[in-house]
Amino acid sequence: MQTALITGVAGQDGSYLADLLLEKGYTVYGMYVASTRMNSSQVCLAFDNIKHLHGNKQFIPVSGNLMDLRSVEIVIEQAKPDEIYNLAAQSHVKRSETEPEVTRNTNAYGVDRILYAARKIVPNAKFYQASTSEMFGNAKAPQDENTPFAPVSPYGEAKLFAHQLVKDNREKGFFTVGGILFNHESERRGMSFVTRKITYGLAGIKLGFENHLSLGNLDAKRDWGHSKDYVRAMWLMLQNKTPIDYVISTGETHSVREFIEAAAQVLDINIEWKGAGVEEIGMWNNKPIIKIDQSFYRTREINVLCGNSAKAQNELGWKPEIGFKKLAEMMTKNDLSLRNKQGY
Ligand code: GDD
């Protein structure tokens, strides 16, 4: 039986990957960052995304932090994994502008630490690193494995540093891959990412809990897929005979504005756009429900991300099953029922 270690297990990707590997019969060690809020025998219950794993004997939550080498060594010594999926990160791009050191410490040096510990303790383990399309910056779309990297945020820079470490380790003979994943979202997405902010916010407006939603740049375009599809690609990359980095994307790009419209349609909200730039507002029933707040703008924005995942589709047999419209619909319906239940 295979054993996997997933860092960042309580995140959207970590939790879907845990579900997938458990289904496949793996024993899964899930690394999370502990806090005094939680009771160590009830860790799963402290995180929404892994609540359903509480009591699952094949799932073992382990406390560890990429900022602390010794803690990572202890986790790897305990788990002795065949496969390591390093998904833990400071994953918010905007936050990396105001917390660049935390971002580098986790997303760059943290990867150095876990690679060091893995090589020392389980040199034959296969290692997956969550690399990202953010490394491309404003390189010409569509981006693929041959597109030169040009990050524009501390987040993207730190991720690129880690991607290079993964490559260096591979050249030294270790099975290490960096999956270059484009944006992927879901019903388990963190609330501060734009898609979830939109679906949760619009659901609240529809139910009369909120008057409006404040957003930043509506014209940025992203290639959005569903996290469930993307964790399957992570697993496939580690089942490959040789370690190769792949781009994972849907190949379709849409603006933030289009995502708002797709979510609004699910709620029968007809948005009428007025004005431009920071003065733009989205109106519904003669009320402003979308406003622009400059504080959500990025210092340096990536204007268009659109990936070409042909290599992964041909060589791994991977393909995305959930497209843009379906993604917006699933997230919106989920948030409508969540907010209904919450009653606020
Ligand atoms: N978060 C956020 N909040 N973004 C906004 C907002 C807002 O209020 N208004 C507009 N945006 C725009 C951002 O400027 C950006 O262009 C786009 O929405 C997407 O922002 P995010 O959802 O925060 O995602 P991201 O593209 O910056 O980064 C995500 O994808 C990367 C892969 O390319 C994250 O998941 C990263 O961790 C991941 O690596």
CSV table of C-alpha atoms and ligand atoms in Angstrom, one decimal:
chain,number,residue,atom,x,y,z
A,1,MET,CA,0.0,0.0,0.0
A,2,GLN,CA,1.3,3.5,-0.9
A,3,THR,CA,1.8,6.3,1.6
A,4,ALA,CA,1.6,9.9,0.7
A,5,LEU,CA,2.4,13.1,2.6
A,6,ILE,CA,0.4,16.2,1.6
A,7,THR,CA,1.6,19.5,3.0
A,8,GLY,CA,-1.1,22.2,3.1
A,9,VAL,CA,-3.7,19.5,3.5
A,10,ALA,CA,-6.4,21.8,4.8
A,11,GLY,CA,-6.4,24.0,1.7
A,12,GLN,CA,-8.6,23.5,-1.3
A,13,ASP,CA,-6.1,21.4,-3.3
A,14,GLY,CA,-4.7,19.5,-0.3
A,15,SER,CA,-8.2,18.4,0.7
A,16,TYR,CA,-9.3,17.3,-2.8
A,17,LEU,CA,-6.0,15.5,-3.2
A,18,ALA,CA,-6.4,13.7,0.1
A,19,ASP,CA,-9.9,12.6,-1.0
A,20,LEU,CA,-8.5,11.3,-4.3
A,21,LEU,CA,-5.6,9.4,-2.7
A,22,LEU,CA,-7.7,7.9,0.0
A,23,GLU,CA,-10.1,6.7,-2.7
A,24,LYS,CA,-7.1,5.0,-4.4
A,25,GLY,CA,-6.3,3.2,-1.2
A,26,TYR,CA,-3.3,5.3,0.0
A,27,THR,CA,-2.5,6.0,3.6
A,28,VAL,CA,-2.4,9.8,3.7
A,29,TYR,CA,-0.4,11.9,6.1
A,30,GLY,CA,-1.8,15.5,6.0
A,31,MET,CA,0.5,18.2,7.3
A,32,TYR,CA,-1.2,21.2,8.8
A,33,VAL,CA,0.1,24.2,10.8
A,34,ALA,CA,-1.0,23.8,14.4
A,35,SER,CA,-2.5,26.4,16.7
A,36,THR,CA,-3.6,26.5,20.3
A,37,ARG,CA,-7.2,26.8,19.1
A,38,MET,CA,-7.3,23.1,18.2
A,39,ASN,CA,-7.5,19.9,20.1
A,40,SER,CA,-4.9,17.5,18.7
A,41,SER,CA,-7.3,14.6,18.6
A,42,GLN,CA,-9.9,16.6,16.6
A,43,VAL,CA,-7.7,18.4,14.1
A,44,CYS,CA,-9.9,17.6,11.1
A,45,LEU,CA,-12.8,19.3,12.8
A,46,ALA,CA,-10.9,22.6,13.0
A,47,PHE,CA,-10.7,22.9,9.2
A,48,ASP,CA,-13.8,23.1,7.0
A,49,ASN,CA,-12.1,21.4,4.0
A,50,ILE,CA,-11.1,18.2,5.9
A,51,LYS,CA,-13.9,17.9,8.4
A,52,HIS,CA,-15.3,15.0,6.5
A,53,LEU,CA,-12.0,13.1,7.1
A,54,HIS,CA,-12.4,13.1,10.9
A,55,GLY,CA,-12.3,9.5,12.1
A,56,ASN,CA,-10.9,8.1,8.8
A,57,LYS,CA,-8.2,5.7,9.9
A,58,GLN,CA,-6.3,6.0,6.6
A,59,PHE,CA,-5.9,9.8,7.1
A,60,ILE,CA,-3.3,10.9,9.7
A,61,PRO,CA,-3.1,14.6,10.4
A,62,VAL,CA,0.5,15.7,11.3
A,63,SER,CA,1.5,19.1,12.6
A,64,GLY,CA,4.5,20.7,10.8
A,65,ASN,CA,5.6,24.0,9.4
A,66,LEU,CA,7.7,24.6,6.3
A,67,MET,CA,9.4,27.5,8.1
A,68,ASP,CA,10.9,25.0,10.5
A,69,LEU,CA,13.2,22.3,9.1
A,70,ARG,CA,13.2,20.1,12.2
A,71,SER,CA,9.4,20.0,12.2
A,72,VAL,CA,9.4,18.8,8.6
A,73,GLU,CA,12.0,16.2,9.3
A,74,ILE,CA,9.9,14.8,12.2
A,75,VAL,CA,6.9,14.6,9.9
A,76,ILE,CA,8.8,12.8,7.1
A,77,GLU,CA,10.4,10.4,9.6
A,78,GLN,CA,7.0,9.5,10.9
A,79,ALA,CA,5.2,9.2,7.5
A,80,LYS,CA,8.1,7.6,5.5
A,81,PRO,CA,6.1,8.6,2.4
A,82,ASP,CA,6.4,7.1,-1.1
A,83,GLU,CA,5.0,10.3,-2.5
A,84,ILE,CA,5.3,13.9,-1.2
A,85,TYR,CA,2.9,16.6,-2.5
A,86,ASN,CA,4.2,20.0,-1.3
A,87,LEU,CA,1.1,22.2,-1.5
A,88,ALA,CA,1.7,24.3,1.6
A,89,ALA,CA,2.3,28.0,0.7
A,90,GLN,CA,1.4,31.6,1.3
A,91,SER,CA,-0.8,31.4,-1.8
A,92,HIS,CA,-2.2,34.9,-2.0
A,93,VAL,CA,-0.5,37.0,-4.6
A,94,LYS,CA,-1.7,40.4,-3.3
A,95,ARG,CA,-0.7,39.4,0.2
A,96,SER,CA,2.8,38.7,-1.0
A,97,GLU,CA,3.1,42.4,-1.8
A,98,THR,CA,2.7,43.3,1.9
A,99,GLU,CA,4.3,40.2,3.3
A,100,PRO,CA,7.2,39.4,1.0
A,101,GLU,CA,9.4,37.8,3.6
A,102,VAL,CA,6.8,35.4,4.9
A,103,THR,CA,6.1,34.6,1.3
A,104,ARG,CA,9.7,33.8,0.5
A,105,ASN,CA,10.3,32.0,3.7
A,106,THR,CA,7.4,29.6,3.0
A,107,ASN,CA,7.2,29.4,-0.8
A,108,ALA,CA,11.0,29.5,-1.6
A,109,TYR,CA,13.1,28.5,1.5
A,110,GLY,CA,10.3,26.2,2.8
A,111,VAL,CA,10.7,24.2,-0.4
A,112,ASP,CA,14.4,24.0,0.1
A,113,ARG,CA,13.8,22.7,3.6
A,114,ILE,CA,11.4,20.0,2.6
A,115,LEU,CA,13.5,18.9,-0.3
A,116,TYR,CA,16.5,18.7,2.0
A,117,ALA,CA,14.6,16.6,4.5
A,118,ALA,CA,13.1,14.4,1.9
A,119,ARG,CA,16.5,13.6,0.2
A,120,LYS,CA,18.0,12.8,3.6
A,121,ILE,CA,15.2,10.6,5.0
A,122,VAL,CA,13.3,9.2,2.0
A,123,PRO,CA,15.6,9.6,-1.1
A,124,ASN,CA,13.5,7.4,-3.2
A,125,ALA,CA,10.2,9.2,-2.6
A,126,LYS,CA,8.7,11.1,-5.5
A,127,PHE,CA,8.2,14.8,-4.9
A,128,TYR,CA,5.5,17.1,-6.4
A,129,GLN,CA,5.9,20.8,-6.1
A,130,ALA,CA,3.0,23.2,-6.6
A,131,SER,CA,4.4,25.5,-9.2
A,132,THR,CA,2.2,28.1,-10.8
A,133,SER,CA,1.3,30.1,-13.9
A,134,GLU,CA,2.1,33.2,-11.8
A,135,MET,CA,5.7,32.4,-12.7
A,136,PHE,CA,4.9,33.5,-16.3
A,137,GLY,CA,4.1,37.1,-15.4
A,138,ASN,CA,3.0,39.0,-18.5
A,139,ALA,CA,4.7,36.5,-21.0
A,140,LYS,CA,2.7,36.3,-24.2
A,141,ALA,CA,-0.4,34.0,-24.0
A,142,PRO,CA,-1.0,31.1,-24.5
A,143,GLN,CA,1.8,30.0,-22.1
A,144,ASP,CA,3.2,26.5,-22.2
A,145,GLU,CA,6.3,24.6,-20.9
A,146,ASN,CA,8.6,26.5,-23.2
A,147,THR,CA,7.4,30.0,-22.3
A,148,PRO,CA,10.1,32.0,-20.5
A,149,PHE,CA,9.3,32.8,-16.9
A,150,ALA,CA,8.9,36.5,-15.9
A,151,PRO,CA,7.2,36.8,-12.5
A,152,VAL,CA,5.8,40.2,-11.4
A,153,SER,CA,5.1,39.5,-7.7
A,154,PRO,CA,7.0,38.4,-4.7
A,155,TYR,CA,4.7,35.3,-4.8
A,156,GLY,CA,5.7,34.5,-8.4
A,157,GLU,CA,9.4,35.1,-7.7
A,158,ALA,CA,9.4,32.8,-4.7
A,159,LYS,CA,7.6,30.1,-6.6
A,160,LEU,CA,10.1,30.4,-9.5
A,161,PHE,CA,12.9,30.0,-7.0
A,162,ALA,CA,11.3,26.8,-5.7
A,163,HIS,CA,10.6,25.6,-9.3
A,164,GLN,CA,14.4,26.0,-10.0
A,165,LEU,CA,15.2,24.0,-6.8
A,166,VAL,CA,12.9,21.2,-8.0
A,167,LYS,CA,14.8,21.2,-11.4
A,168,ASP,CA,18.2,21.2,-9.6
A,169,ASN,CA,17.2,18.2,-7.5
A,170,ARG,CA,15.9,16.4,-10.6
A,171,GLU,CA,19.2,16.9,-12.3
A,172,LYS,CA,20.9,15.3,-9.3
A,173,GLY,CA,18.8,12.2,-9.8
A,174,PHE,CA,15.8,12.7,-7.5
A,175,PHE,CA,12.2,12.2,-8.8
A,176,THR,CA,11.0,15.8,-8.4
A,177,VAL,CA,8.4,17.6,-10.6
A,178,GLY,CA,6.9,21.1,-10.6
A,179,GLY,CA,3.3,21.1,-11.9
A,180,ILE,CA,2.7,24.5,-13.5
A,181,LEU,CA,-1.0,24.9,-12.6
A,182,PHE,CA,-3.1,27.7,-13.8
A,183,ASN,CA,-5.8,29.2,-11.6
A,184,HIS,CA,-8.1,26.5,-10.2
A,185,GLU,CA,-11.1,27.2,-8.0
A,186,SER,CA,-13.9,25.3,-6.2
A,187,GLU,CA,-16.5,25.2,-3.5
A,188,ARG,CA,-13.6,24.8,-1.1
A,189,ARG,CA,-11.7,27.9,-2.3
A,190,GLY,CA,-10.5,30.5,0.2
A,191,MET,CA,-12.8,33.5,0.5
A,192,SER,CA,-10.2,36.1,-0.5
A,193,PHE,CA,-9.6,34.7,-3.9
A,194,VAL,CA,-11.6,36.6,-6.5
A,195,THR,CA,-13.9,33.8,-7.7
A,196,ARG,CA,-15.0,32.8,-4.2
A,197,LYS,CA,-15.3,36.4,-3.2
A,198,ILE,CA,-17.7,36.9,-6.1
A,199,THR,CA,-19.8,33.8,-5.6
A,200,TYR,CA,-20.1,34.2,-1.9
A,201,GLY,CA,-20.7,38.0,-2.2
A,202,LEU,CA,-23.3,37.8,-5.0
A,203,ALA,CA,-25.2,35.0,-3.1
A,204,GLY,CA,-25.3,37.3,-0.1
A,205,ILE,CA,-26.6,40.2,-2.2
A,206,LYS,CA,-29.3,37.9,-3.7
A,207,LEU,CA,-30.4,36.9,-0.2
A,208,GLY,CA,-30.4,40.5,1.0
A,209,PHE,CA,-27.5,40.0,3.5
A,210,GLU,CA,-25.3,42.5,1.7
A,211,ASN,CA,-25.7,45.6,-0.4
A,212,HIS,CA,-22.7,45.5,-2.6
A,213,LEU,CA,-19.4,43.8,-3.3
A,214,SER,CA,-16.0,45.7,-3.6
A,215,LEU,CA,-13.5,44.4,-6.1
A,216,GLY,CA,-10.3,45.5,-7.9
A,217,ASN,CA,-9.3,45.1,-11.5
A,218,LEU,CA,-12.2,43.5,-13.5
A,219,ASP,CA,-10.3,43.3,-16.8
A,220,ALA,CA,-7.6,40.8,-15.7
A,221,LYS,CA,-8.0,37.5,-17.5
A,222,ARG,CA,-7.4,34.1,-16.0
A,223,ASP,CA,-7.6,30.5,-17.2
A,224,TRP,CA,-9.9,29.0,-14.5
A,225,GLY,CA,-10.4,25.3,-13.9
A,226,HIS,CA,-11.8,23.2,-11.1
A,227,SER,CA,-9.4,22.1,-8.3
A,228,LYS,CA,-10.7,18.5,-8.5
A,229,ASP,CA,-9.5,18.1,-12.0
A,230,TYR,CA,-6.1,19.7,-11.2
A,231,VAL,CA,-5.3,17.4,-8.2
A,232,ARG,CA,-5.8,14.4,-10.6
A,233,ALA,CA,-3.0,15.9,-12.7
A,234,MET,CA,-0.7,16.1,-9.7
A,235,TRP,CA,-1.2,12.4,-9.0
A,236,LEU,CA,-0.6,11.6,-12.7
A,237,MET,CA,2.6,13.5,-12.7
A,238,LEU,CA,4.0,11.3,-10.0
A,239,GLN,CA,2.9,8.1,-11.8
A,240,ASN,CA,4.9,9.1,-14.8
A,241,LYS,CA,8.0,6.9,-15.6
A,242,THR,CA,10.2,10.0,-15.7
A,243,PRO,CA,9.9,13.2,-13.8
A,244,ILE,CA,8.7,16.0,-16.2
A,245,ASP,CA,7.1,19.4,-15.5
A,246,TYR,CA,3.7,20.0,-17.1
A,247,VAL,CA,1.4,22.9,-17.7
A,248,ILE,CA,-2.1,22.2,-16.4
A,249,SER,CA,-4.9,24.5,-17.7
A,250,THR,CA,-8.2,24.6,-19.5
A,251,GLY,CA,-6.9,26.6,-22.5
A,252,GLU,CA,-9.8,29.1,-22.1
A,253,THR,CA,-9.4,32.6,-20.6
A,254,HIS,CA,-12.0,34.9,-19.1
A,255,SER,CA,-12.0,38.2,-17.4
A,256,VAL,CA,-13.0,38.8,-13.8
A,257,ARG,CA,-16.0,40.7,-15.2
A,258,GLU,CA,-17.1,37.6,-17.2
A,259,PHE,CA,-16.8,35.5,-14.0
A,260,ILE,CA,-19.1,38.0,-12.2
A,261,GLU,CA,-21.6,37.8,-15.1
A,262,ALA,CA,-21.5,34.0,-15.1
A,263,ALA,CA,-22.1,33.8,-11.4
A,264,ALA,CA,-24.8,36.5,-11.5
A,265,GLN,CA,-26.7,34.6,-14.2
A,266,VAL,CA,-27.0,31.6,-11.9
A,267,LEU,CA,-28.7,33.9,-9.4
A,268,ASP,CA,-30.9,35.6,-12.0
A,269,ILE,CA,-29.1,38.8,-11.3
A,270,ASN,CA,-28.9,41.0,-14.4
A,271,ILE,CA,-25.9,43.3,-14.1
A,272,GLU,CA,-25.7,46.5,-16.0
A,273,TRP,CA,-22.3,48.1,-16.2
A,274,LYS,CA,-21.9,51.9,-15.9
A,275,GLY,CA,-18.8,54.1,-16.0
A,276,ALA,CA,-15.2,53.0,-16.5
A,277,GLY,CA,-12.0,52.3,-14.5
A,278,VAL,CA,-12.3,53.0,-10.8
A,279,GLU,CA,-15.6,54.8,-11.4
A,280,GLU,CA,-17.2,51.7,-12.9
A,281,ILE,CA,-20.2,50.2,-11.1
A,282,GLY,CA,-22.3,47.2,-11.6
A,283,MET,CA,-26.1,47.9,-11.2
A,284,TRP,CA,-28.9,45.6,-10.5
A,285,ASN,CA,-32.5,46.8,-10.0
A,286,ASN,CA,-31.1,50.3,-10.0
A,287,LYS,CA,-28.8,49.7,-7.1
A,288,PRO,CA,-25.0,49.6,-7.3
A,289,ILE,CA,-24.0,46.0,-6.3
A,290,ILE,CA,-20.5,46.0,-7.7
A,291,LYS,CA,-18.1,48.8,-6.7
A,292,ILE,CA,-14.4,49.2,-7.5
A,293,ASP,CA,-12.0,49.6,-4.6
A,294,GLN,CA,-8.5,50.5,-5.6
A,295,SER,CA,-6.9,48.8,-2.6
A,296,PHE,CA,-7.7,45.5,-4.3
A,297,TYR,CA,-5.6,46.4,-7.4
A,298,ARG,CA,-2.2,44.7,-7.7
A,299,THR,CA,1.0,46.8,-7.8
A,300,ARG,CA,2.0,44.8,-10.9
A,301,GLU,CA,-0.9,43.0,-12.6
A,302,ILE,CA,-0.8,39.9,-14.8
A,303,ASN,CA,-3.2,40.9,-17.6
A,304,VAL,CA,-3.8,37.6,-19.4
A,305,LEU,CA,-3.1,34.0,-18.3
A,306,CYS,CA,-4.1,31.3,-20.7
A,307,GLY,CA,-2.4,27.9,-20.7
A,308,ASN,CA,-1.7,25.4,-23.3
A,309,SER,CA,-1.8,22.0,-21.6
A,310,ALA,CA,-1.4,19.9,-24.8
A,311,LYS,CA,1.7,18.2,-23.5
A,312,ALA,CA,-0.1,16.9,-20.3
A,313,GLN,CA,-3.1,15.9,-22.3
A,314,ASN,CA,-1.0,13.9,-24.8
A,315,GLU,CA,1.5,12.4,-22.4
A,316,LEU,CA,-0.5,11.9,-19.2
A,317,GLY,CA,-3.9,11.4,-20.7
A,318,TRP,CA,-5.2,14.2,-18.4
A,319,LYS,CA,-8.0,16.6,-19.4
A,320,PRO,CA,-10.2,19.0,-17.5
A,321,GLU,CA,-13.8,17.9,-17.1
A,322,ILE,CA,-15.3,21.1,-15.5
A,323,GLY,CA,-15.4,24.2,-17.8
A,324,PHE,CA,-15.8,27.9,-16.9
A,325,LYS,CA,-19.6,28.1,-16.9
A,326,LYS,CA,-20.0,24.9,-14.9
A,327,LEU,CA,-17.3,26.0,-12.4
A,328,ALA,CA,-19.1,29.3,-11.8
A,329,GLU,CA,-22.4,27.5,-11.5
A,330,MET,CA,-21.1,24.9,-9.0
A,331,MET,CA,-19.5,27.6,-6.8
A,332,THR,CA,-22.5,29.9,-6.9
A,333,LYS,CA,-25.0,27.3,-6.0
A,334,ASN,CA,-22.8,26.1,-3.2
A,335,ASP,CA,-22.5,29.6,-1.8
A,336,LEU,CA,-26.2,30.3,-2.1
A,337,SER,CA,-27.1,27.2,0.0
A,338,LEU,CA,-24.2,27.9,2.4
A,339,ARG,CA,-25.4,31.5,3.0
A,340,ASN,CA,-28.9,30.4,3.3
A,341,LYS,CA,-27.8,27.9,6.0
A,342,GLN,CA,-25.7,30.5,7.7
A,343,GLY,CA,-28.5,33.0,7.7
A,344,TYR,CA,-26.1,36.0,7.3
B,1,GDD,N1,-8.1,38.4,-4.8
B,1,GDD,C1,-8.8,39.3,-5.5
B,1,GDD,N2,-9.7,40.1,-4.8
B,1,GDD,N3,-8.5,39.5,-6.8
B,1,GDD,C2,-9.1,40.4,-7.5
B,1,GDD,C3,-10.1,41.3,-6.9
B,1,GDD,C4,-10.4,41.1,-5.5
B,1,GDD,O1,-11.2,41.8,-4.9
B,1,GDD,N4,-10.6,42.1,-7.8
B,1,GDD,C5,-10.0,41.8,-9.0
B,1,GDD,N5,-9.1,40.8,-8.8
B,1,GDD,C6,-8.2,40.2,-9.8
B,1,GDD,C7,-6.8,40.2,-9.4
B,1,GDD,O2,-6.2,41.4,-9.7
B,1,GDD,C8,-6.3,39.1,-10.4
B,1,GDD,O3,-6.0,39.6,-11.7
B,1,GDD,C9,-7.5,38.1,-10.5
B,1,GDD,O4,-8.6,38.8,-10.0
B,1,GDD,C10,-7.3,36.8,-9.8
B,1,GDD,O5,-6.9,37.1,-8.5
B,1,GDD,P1,-6.9,35.9,-7.4
B,1,GDD,O6,-8.2,35.1,-7.4
B,1,GDD,O7,-6.4,36.5,-6.1
B,1,GDD,O8,-5.8,34.8,-8.0
B,1,GDD,P2,-4.4,35.1,-8.7
B,1,GDD,O9,-4.5,34.9,-10.1
B,1,GDD,O10,-3.7,36.3,-8.2
B,1,GDD,O11,-3.6,33.8,-8.1
B,1,GDD,C11,-4.1,32.5,-8.0
B,1,GDD,O12,-3.8,31.8,-9.1
B,1,GDD,C12,-2.4,31.5,-9.2
B,1,GDD,C13,-2.1,30.6,-10.5
B,1,GDD,O13,-2.0,31.5,-11.5
B,1,GDD,C14,-3.7,31.9,-6.7
B,1,GDD,O14,-4.4,30.7,-6.5
B,1,GDD,C15,-2.2,31.6,-6.7
B,1,GDD,O15,-1.9,30.9,-5.5
B,1,GDD,C16,-1.9,30.7,-7.9
B,1,GDD,O16,-0.6,30.4,-8.0
